[in-house]
mmCIF file of C-alpha atoms in Angstrom:
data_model
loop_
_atom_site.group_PDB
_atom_site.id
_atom_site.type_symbol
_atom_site.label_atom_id
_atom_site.label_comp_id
_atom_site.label_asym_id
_atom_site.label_seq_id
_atom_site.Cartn_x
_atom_site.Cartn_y
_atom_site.Cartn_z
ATOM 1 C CA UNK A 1 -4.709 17.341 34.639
ATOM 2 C CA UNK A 2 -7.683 18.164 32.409
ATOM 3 C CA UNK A 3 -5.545 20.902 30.449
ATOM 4 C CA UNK A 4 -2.725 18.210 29.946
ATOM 5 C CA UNK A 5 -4.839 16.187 28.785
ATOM 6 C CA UNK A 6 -6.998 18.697 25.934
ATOM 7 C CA UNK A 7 -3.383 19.756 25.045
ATOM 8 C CA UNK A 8 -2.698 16.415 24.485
ATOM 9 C CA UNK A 9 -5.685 15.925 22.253
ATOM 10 C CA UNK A 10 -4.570 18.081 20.020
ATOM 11 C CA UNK A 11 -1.293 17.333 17.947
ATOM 12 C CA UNK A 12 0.872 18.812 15.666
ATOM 13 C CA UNK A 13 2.249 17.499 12.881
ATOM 14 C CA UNK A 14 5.728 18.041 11.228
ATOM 15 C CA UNK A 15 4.809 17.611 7.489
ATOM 16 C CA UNK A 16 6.808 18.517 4.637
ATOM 17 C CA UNK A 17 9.952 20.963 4.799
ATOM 18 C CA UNK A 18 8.992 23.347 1.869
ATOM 19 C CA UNK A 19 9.459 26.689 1.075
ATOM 20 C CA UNK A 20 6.643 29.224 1.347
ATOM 21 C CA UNK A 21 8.050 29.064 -3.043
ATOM 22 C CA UNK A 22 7.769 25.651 -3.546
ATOM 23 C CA UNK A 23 4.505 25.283 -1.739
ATOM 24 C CA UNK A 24 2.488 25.690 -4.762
ATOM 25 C CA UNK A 25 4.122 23.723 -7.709
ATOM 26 C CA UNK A 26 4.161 20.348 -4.902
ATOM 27 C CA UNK A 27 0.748 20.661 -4.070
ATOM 28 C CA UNK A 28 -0.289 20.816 -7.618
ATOM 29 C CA UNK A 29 1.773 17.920 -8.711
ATOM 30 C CA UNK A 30 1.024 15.784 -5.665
ATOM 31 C CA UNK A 31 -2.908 16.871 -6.634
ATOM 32 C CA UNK A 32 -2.534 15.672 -10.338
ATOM 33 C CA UNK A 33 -0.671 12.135 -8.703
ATOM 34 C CA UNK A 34 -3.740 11.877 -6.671
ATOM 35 C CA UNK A 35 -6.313 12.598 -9.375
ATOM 36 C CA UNK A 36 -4.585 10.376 -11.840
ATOM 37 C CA UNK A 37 -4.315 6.985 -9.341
ATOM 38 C CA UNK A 38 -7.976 7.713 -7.909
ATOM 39 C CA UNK A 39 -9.059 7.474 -11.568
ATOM 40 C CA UNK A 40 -6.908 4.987 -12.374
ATOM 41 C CA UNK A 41 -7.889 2.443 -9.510
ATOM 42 C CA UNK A 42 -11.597 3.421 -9.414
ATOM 43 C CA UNK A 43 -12.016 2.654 -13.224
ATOM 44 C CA UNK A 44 -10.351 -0.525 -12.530
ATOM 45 C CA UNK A 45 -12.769 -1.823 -9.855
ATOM 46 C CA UNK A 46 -15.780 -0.742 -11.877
ATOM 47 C CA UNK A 47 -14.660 -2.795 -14.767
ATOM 48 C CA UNK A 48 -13.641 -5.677 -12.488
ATOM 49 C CA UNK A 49 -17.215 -5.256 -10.002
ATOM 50 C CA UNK A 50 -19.186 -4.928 -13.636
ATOM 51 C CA UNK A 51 -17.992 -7.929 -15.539
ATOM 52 C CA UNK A 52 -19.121 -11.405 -14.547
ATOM 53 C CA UNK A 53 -16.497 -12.876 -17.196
ATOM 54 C CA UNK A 54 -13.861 -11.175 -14.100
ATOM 55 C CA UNK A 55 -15.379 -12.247 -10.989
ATOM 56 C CA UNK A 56 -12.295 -15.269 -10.306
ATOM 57 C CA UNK A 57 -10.435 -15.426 -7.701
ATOM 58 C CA UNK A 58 -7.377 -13.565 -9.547
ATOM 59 C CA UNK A 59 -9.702 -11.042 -10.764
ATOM 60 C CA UNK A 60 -10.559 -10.211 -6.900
ATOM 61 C CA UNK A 61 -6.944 -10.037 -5.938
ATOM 62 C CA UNK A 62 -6.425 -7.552 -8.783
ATOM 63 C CA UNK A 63 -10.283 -5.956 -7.420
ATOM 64 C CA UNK A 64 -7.957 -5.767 -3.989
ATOM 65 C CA UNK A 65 -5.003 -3.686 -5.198
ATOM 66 C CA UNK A 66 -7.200 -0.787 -6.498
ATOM 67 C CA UNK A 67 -9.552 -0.979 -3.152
ATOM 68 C CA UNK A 68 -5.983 -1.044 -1.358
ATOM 69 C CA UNK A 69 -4.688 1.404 -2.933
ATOM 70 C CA UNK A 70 -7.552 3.786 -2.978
ATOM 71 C CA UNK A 71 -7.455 3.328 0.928
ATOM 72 C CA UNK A 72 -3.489 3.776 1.051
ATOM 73 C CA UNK A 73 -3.376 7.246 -0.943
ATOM 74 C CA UNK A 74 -6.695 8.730 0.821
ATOM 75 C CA UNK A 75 -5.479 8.188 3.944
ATOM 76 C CA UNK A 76 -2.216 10.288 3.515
ATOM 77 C CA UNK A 77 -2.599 12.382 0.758
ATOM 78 C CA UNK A 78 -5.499 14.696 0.986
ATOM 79 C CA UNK A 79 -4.083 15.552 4.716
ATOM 80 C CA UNK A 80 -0.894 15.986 3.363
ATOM 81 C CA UNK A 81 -1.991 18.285 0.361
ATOM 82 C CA UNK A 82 -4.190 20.220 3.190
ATOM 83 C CA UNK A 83 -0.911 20.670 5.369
ATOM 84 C CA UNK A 84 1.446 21.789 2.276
ATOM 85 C CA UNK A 85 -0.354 25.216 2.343
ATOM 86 C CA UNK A 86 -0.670 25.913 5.774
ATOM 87 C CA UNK A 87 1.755 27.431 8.290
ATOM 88 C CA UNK A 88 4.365 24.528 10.064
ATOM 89 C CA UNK A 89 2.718 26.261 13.394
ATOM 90 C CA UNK A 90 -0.421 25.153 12.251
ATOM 91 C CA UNK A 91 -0.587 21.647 10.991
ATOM 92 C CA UNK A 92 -2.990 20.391 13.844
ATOM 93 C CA UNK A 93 -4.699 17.467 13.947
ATOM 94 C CA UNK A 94 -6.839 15.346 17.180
ATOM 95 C CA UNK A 95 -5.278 12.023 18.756
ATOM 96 C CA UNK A 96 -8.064 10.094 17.600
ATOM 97 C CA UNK A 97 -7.716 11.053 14.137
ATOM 98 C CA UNK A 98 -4.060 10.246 14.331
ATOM 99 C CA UNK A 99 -4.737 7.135 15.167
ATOM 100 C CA UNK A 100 -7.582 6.178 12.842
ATOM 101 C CA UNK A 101 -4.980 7.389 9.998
ATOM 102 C CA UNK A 102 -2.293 5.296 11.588
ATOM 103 C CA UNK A 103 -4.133 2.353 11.573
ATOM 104 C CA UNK A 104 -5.537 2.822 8.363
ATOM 105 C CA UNK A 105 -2.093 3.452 6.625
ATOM 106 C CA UNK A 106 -0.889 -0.045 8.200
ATOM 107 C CA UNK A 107 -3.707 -1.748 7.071
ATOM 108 C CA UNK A 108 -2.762 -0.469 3.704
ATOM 109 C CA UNK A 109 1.011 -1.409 4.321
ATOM 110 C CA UNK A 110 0.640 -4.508 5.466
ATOM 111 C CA UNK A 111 -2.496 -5.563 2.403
ATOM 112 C CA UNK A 112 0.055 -4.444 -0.295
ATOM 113 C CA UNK A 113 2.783 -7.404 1.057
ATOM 114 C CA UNK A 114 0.589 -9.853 1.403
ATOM 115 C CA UNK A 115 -1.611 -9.419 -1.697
ATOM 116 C CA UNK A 116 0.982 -9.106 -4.036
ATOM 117 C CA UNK A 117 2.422 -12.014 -2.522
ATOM 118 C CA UNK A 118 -1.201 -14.011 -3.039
ATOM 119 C CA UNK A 119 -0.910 -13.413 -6.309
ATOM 120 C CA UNK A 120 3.164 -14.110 -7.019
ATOM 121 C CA UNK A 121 2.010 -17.533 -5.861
ATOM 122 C CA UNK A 122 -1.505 -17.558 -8.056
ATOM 123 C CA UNK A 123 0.827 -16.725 -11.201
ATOM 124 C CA UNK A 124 3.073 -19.531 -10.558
ATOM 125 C CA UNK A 125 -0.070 -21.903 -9.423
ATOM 126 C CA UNK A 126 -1.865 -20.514 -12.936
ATOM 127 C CA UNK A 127 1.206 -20.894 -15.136
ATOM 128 C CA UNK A 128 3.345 -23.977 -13.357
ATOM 129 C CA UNK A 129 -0.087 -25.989 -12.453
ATOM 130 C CA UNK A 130 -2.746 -24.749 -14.389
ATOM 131 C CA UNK A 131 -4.707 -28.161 -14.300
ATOM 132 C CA UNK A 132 -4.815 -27.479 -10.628
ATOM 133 C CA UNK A 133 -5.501 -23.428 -10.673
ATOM 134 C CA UNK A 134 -9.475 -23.872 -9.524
ATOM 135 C CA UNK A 135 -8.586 -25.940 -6.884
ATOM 136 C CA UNK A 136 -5.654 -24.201 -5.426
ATOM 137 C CA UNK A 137 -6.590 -20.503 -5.184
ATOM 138 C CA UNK A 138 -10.312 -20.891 -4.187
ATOM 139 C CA UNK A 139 -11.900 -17.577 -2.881
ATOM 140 C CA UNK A 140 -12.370 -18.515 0.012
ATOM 141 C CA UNK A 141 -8.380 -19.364 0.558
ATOM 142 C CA UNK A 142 -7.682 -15.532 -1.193
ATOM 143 C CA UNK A 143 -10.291 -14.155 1.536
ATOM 144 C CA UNK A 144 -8.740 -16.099 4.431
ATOM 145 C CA UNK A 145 -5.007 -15.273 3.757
ATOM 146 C CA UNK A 146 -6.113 -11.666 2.868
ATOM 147 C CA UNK A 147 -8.000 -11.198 6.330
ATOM 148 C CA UNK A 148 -4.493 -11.440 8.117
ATOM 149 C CA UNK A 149 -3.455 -7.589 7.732
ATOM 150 C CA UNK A 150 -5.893 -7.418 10.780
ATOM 151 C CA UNK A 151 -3.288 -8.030 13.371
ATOM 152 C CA UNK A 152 -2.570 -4.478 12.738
ATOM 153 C CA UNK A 153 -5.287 -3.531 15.302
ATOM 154 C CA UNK A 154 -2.916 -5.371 18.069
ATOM 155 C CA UNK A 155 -0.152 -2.931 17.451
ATOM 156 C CA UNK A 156 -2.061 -0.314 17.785
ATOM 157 C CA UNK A 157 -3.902 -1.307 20.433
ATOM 158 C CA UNK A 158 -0.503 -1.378 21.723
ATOM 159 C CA UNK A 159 0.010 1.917 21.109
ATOM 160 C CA UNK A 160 -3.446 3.045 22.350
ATOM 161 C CA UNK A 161 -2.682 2.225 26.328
ATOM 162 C CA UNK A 162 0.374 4.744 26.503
ATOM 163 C CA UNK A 163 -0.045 7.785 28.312
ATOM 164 C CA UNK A 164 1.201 10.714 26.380
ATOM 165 C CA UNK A 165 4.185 13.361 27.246
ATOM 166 C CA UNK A 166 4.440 14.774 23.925
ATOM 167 C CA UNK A 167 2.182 16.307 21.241
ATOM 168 C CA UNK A 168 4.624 16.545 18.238
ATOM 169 C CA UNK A 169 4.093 13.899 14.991
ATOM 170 C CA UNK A 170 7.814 13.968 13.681
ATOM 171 C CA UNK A 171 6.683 12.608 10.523
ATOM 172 C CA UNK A 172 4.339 13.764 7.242
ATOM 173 C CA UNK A 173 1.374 11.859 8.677
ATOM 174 C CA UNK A 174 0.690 9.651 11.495
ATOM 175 C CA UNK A 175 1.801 5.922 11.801
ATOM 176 C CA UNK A 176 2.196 4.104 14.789
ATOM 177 C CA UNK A 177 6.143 4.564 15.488
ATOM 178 C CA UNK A 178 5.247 7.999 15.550
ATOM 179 C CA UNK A 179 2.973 7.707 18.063
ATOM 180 C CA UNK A 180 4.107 5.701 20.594
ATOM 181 C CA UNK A 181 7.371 8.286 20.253
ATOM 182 C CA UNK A 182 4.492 10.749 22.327
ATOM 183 C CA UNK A 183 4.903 8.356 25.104
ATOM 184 C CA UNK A 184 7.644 8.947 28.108
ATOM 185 C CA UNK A 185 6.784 5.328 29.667
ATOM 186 C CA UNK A 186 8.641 2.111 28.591
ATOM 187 C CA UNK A 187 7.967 1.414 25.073
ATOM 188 C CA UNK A 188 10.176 -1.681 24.767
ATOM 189 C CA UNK A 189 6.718 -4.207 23.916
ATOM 190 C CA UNK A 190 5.801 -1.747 21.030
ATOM 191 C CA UNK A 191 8.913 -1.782 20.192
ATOM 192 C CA UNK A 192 9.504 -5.645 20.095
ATOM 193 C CA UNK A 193 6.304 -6.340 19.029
ATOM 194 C CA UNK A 194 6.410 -4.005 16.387
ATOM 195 C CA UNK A 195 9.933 -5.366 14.743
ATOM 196 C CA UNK A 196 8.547 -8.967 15.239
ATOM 197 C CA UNK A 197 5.870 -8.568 13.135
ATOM 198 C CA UNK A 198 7.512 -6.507 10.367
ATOM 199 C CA UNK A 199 9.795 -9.148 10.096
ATOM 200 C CA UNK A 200 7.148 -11.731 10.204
ATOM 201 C CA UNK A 201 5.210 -9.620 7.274
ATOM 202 C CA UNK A 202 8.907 -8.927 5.397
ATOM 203 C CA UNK A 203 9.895 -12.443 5.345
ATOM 204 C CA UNK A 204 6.887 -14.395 4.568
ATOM 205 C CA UNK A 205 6.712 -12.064 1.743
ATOM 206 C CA UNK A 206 9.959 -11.437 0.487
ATOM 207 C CA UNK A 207 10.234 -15.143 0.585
ATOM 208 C CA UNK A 208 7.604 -15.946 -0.966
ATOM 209 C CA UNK A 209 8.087 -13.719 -4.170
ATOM 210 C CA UNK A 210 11.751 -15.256 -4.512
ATOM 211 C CA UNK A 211 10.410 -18.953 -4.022
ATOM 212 C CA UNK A 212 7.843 -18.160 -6.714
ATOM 213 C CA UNK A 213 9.721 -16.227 -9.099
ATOM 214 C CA UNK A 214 12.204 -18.404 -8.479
ATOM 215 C CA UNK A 215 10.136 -21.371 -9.708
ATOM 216 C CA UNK A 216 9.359 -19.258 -12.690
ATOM 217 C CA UNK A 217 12.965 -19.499 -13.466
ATOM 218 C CA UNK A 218 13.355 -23.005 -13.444
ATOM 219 C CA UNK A 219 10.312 -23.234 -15.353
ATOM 220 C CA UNK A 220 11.678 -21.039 -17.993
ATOM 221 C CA UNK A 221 15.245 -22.841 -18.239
ATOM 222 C CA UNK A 222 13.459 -26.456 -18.507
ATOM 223 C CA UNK A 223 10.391 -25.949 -20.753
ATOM 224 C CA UNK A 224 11.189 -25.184 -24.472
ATOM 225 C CA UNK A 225 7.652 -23.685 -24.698
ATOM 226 C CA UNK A 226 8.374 -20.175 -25.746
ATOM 227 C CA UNK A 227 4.642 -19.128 -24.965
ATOM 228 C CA UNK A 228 4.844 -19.945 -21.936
ATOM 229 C CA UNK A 229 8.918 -18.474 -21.428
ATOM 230 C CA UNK A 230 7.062 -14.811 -23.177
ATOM 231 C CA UNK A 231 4.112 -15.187 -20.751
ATOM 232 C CA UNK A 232 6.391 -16.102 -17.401
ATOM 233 C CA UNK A 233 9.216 -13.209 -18.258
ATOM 234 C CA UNK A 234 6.470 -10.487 -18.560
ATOM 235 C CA UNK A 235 4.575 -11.508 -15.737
ATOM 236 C CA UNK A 236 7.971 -11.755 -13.701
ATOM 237 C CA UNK A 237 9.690 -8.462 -14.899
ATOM 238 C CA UNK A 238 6.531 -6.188 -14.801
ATOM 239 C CA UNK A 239 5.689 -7.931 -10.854
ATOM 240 C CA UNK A 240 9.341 -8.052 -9.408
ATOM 241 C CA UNK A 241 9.678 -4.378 -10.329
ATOM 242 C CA UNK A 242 6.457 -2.834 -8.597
ATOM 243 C CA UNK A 243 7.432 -5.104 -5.622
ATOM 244 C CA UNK A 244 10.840 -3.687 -5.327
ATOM 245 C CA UNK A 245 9.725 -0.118 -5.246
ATOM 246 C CA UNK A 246 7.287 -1.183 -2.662
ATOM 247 C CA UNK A 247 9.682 -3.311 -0.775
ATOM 248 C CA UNK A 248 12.349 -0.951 -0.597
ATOM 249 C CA UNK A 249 10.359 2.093 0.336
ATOM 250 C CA UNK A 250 8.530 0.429 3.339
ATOM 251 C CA UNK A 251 11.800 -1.336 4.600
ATOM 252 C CA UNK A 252 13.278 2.204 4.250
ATOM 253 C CA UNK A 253 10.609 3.712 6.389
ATOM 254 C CA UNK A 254 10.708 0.747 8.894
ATOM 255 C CA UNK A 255 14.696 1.122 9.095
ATOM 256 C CA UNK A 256 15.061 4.853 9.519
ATOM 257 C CA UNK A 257 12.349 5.468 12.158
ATOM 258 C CA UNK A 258 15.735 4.472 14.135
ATOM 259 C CA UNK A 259 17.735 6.725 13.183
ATOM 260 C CA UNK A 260 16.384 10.220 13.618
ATOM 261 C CA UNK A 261 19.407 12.116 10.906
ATOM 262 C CA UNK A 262 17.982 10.345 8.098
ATOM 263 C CA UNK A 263 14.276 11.341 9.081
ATOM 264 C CA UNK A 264 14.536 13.077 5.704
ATOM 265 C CA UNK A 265 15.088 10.360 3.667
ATOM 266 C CA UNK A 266 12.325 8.651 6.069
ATOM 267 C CA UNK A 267 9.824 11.270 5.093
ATOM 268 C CA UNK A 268 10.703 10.861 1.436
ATOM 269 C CA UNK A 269 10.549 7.486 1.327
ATOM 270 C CA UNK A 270 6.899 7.012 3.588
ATOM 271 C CA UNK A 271 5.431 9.588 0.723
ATOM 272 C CA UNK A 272 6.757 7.430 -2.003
ATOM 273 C CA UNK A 273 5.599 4.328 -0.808
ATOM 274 C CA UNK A 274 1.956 6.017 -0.689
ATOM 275 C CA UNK A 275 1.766 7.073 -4.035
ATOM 276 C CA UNK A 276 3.564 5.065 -6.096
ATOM 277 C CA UNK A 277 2.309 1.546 -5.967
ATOM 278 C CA UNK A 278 -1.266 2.511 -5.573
ATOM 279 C CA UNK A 279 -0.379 4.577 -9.503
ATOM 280 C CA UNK A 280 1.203 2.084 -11.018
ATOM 281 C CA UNK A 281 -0.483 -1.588 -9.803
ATOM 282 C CA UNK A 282 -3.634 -0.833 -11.826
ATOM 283 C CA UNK A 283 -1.155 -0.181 -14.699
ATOM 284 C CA UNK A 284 1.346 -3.385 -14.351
ATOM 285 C CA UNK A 285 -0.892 -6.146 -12.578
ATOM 286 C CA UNK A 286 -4.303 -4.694 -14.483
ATOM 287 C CA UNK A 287 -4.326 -3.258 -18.008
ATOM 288 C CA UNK A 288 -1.361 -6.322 -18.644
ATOM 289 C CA UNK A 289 -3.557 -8.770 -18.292
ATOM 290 C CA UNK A 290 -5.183 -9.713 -21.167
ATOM 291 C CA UNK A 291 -9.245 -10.499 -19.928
ATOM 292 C CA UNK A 292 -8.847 -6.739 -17.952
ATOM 293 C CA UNK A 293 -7.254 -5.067 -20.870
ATOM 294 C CA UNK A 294 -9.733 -6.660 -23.747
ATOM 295 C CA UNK A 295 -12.744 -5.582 -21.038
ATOM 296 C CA UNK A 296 -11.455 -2.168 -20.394
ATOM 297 C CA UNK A 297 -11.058 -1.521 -24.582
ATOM 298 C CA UNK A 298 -14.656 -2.467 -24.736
ATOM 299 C CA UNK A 299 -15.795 -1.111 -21.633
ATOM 300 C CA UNK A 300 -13.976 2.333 -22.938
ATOM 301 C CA UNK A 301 -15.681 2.092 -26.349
ATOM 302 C CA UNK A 302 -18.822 1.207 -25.307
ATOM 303 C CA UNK A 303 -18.742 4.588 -22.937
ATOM 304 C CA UNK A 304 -17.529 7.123 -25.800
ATOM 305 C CA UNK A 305 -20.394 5.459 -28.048
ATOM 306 C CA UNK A 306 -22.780 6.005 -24.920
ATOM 307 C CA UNK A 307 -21.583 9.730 -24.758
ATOM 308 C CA UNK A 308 -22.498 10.457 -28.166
#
């Protein structure tokens, strides 16, 4: 029992089919990925932490992505990058770790729907109802619907009271599919529990973003304001896009982890949805808006003058 049980401590993860070829060029451009949307969300959060002109409610939703997506990328990629250059025989890693990176990457998963839908409905609040903006999204309200990601710690708590048959992760990195998959009892609550809140999280945000942008629409059609018809289509085209890519790669993960042929597709997909919205939010929902781009310009200048 006590060698069943070290051997099950210990797991081994699948990680990325490449070739011993291939190895090298992957790892360096998944490096330079990582280097470039560390920098990118770090800067980002100093600007947003070291401006009082920035500390509004929409400002802390934006300080949220880059904390989000710091947390999202770090969790995955620099095991991931580790694992590319080692053996397939040798990709180890302990249960409890797995499970501290599982829960970690849901938090992340789960922060990036309902933030980005927080602030889909603080755009329309800020451009539909501005007169009513400071009332509305309050940061206390931002803090409270934010804190709901938490009931990721059910699922894997979940998760945590199987016993364990298995000690292969048939995925890149850990997540909690994955590991209830090590289990040989009846995983039928996990698995309910786990599609009931997915489609909980999917709904309330995918409907949410339509609703909103939706609004934006109508907005758009009615007003003869062509301000406010620039403002509304760049703020609508530049959102709806990152949220696609986002949407489309979890829902692709979700979806697949049923059908083992497409695993894949599944692997591709999980790494995508890692490392591209945490690059490009800082870039679409930060440096577009105009109080974080004018602060970053000064804070850049002021930095380069510093330096000499």
């Amino acid at each position: 029992m006590d060698n069943l049980t070290f051997t099950n401590s210990i797991l081994l993860v699948e990680g990325l089919k490449v070739t011993p070829q291939s190895s090298y060029p992957i790892f360096i451009l998944l490096l330079l990925v990582y280097i470039f949307t560390m920098g990118c969300n770090i800067t980002l959060i100093i600007l947003i932490s070291t401006e009082n002109n920035l500390h509004h409610p929409m400002h802390f939703l934006f300080c949220n992505l880059p904390v989000n997506g710091i947390l999202g990328t770090s969790v995955m990629l620099p095991r991931l990058l580790q694992d590319i250059l080692r053996e397939a025989s040798e990709r180890y890693i302990t249960y409890v770790e797995c499970v501290v990176q599982a829960y970690f990457g849901h938090i992340f998963a789960a922060a990036c729907h309902y933030v980005l839908k927080i602030m889909a409905f603080d755009r329309y609040v800020a451009i539909c109802n501005p007169l009513q903006y400071m009332t509305i999204m309050t940061n206390k309200m931002v803090i409270k619907l934010s804190a709901s990601v938490f009931m990721v710690s059910i699922m894997l708590g979940l998760t945590i009271r199987l016993s364990r048959c298995r000690s292969k992760i048939e995925n890149p990195f850990c997540d909690n599919t994955s590991l209830f998959k090590l289990s040989c009892e009846n995983v039928v609550i996990n698995n309910v529990f786990g599609i009931i809140y997915t489609v909980i999280v999917f709904t309330f945000s995918l409907g949410s973003v339509f609703i909103t942008y939706t609004k934006f629409a109508s907005v758009c059609i009615t007003s003869k304001n062509k301000a406010l018809n620039t403002k509304a289509i760049k703020t609508c085209s530049t959102h709806i896009a990152v949220y696609i890519i986002m949407f489309v790669s979890c829902a692709t993960v979700v979806f697949l982890h049923r059908f083992p042929e497409y695993s894949d597709i599944r692997k591709l997909a999980s790494i995508m949805f890692h490392i591209v919205p945490p690059g490009l939010n800082p870039l679409v929902y930060g440096l577009q808006t105009k109080e974080i781009r004018q602060k970053f310009v000064k804070f850049w200048y002021r930095n380069k003058v510093n330096l000499k």
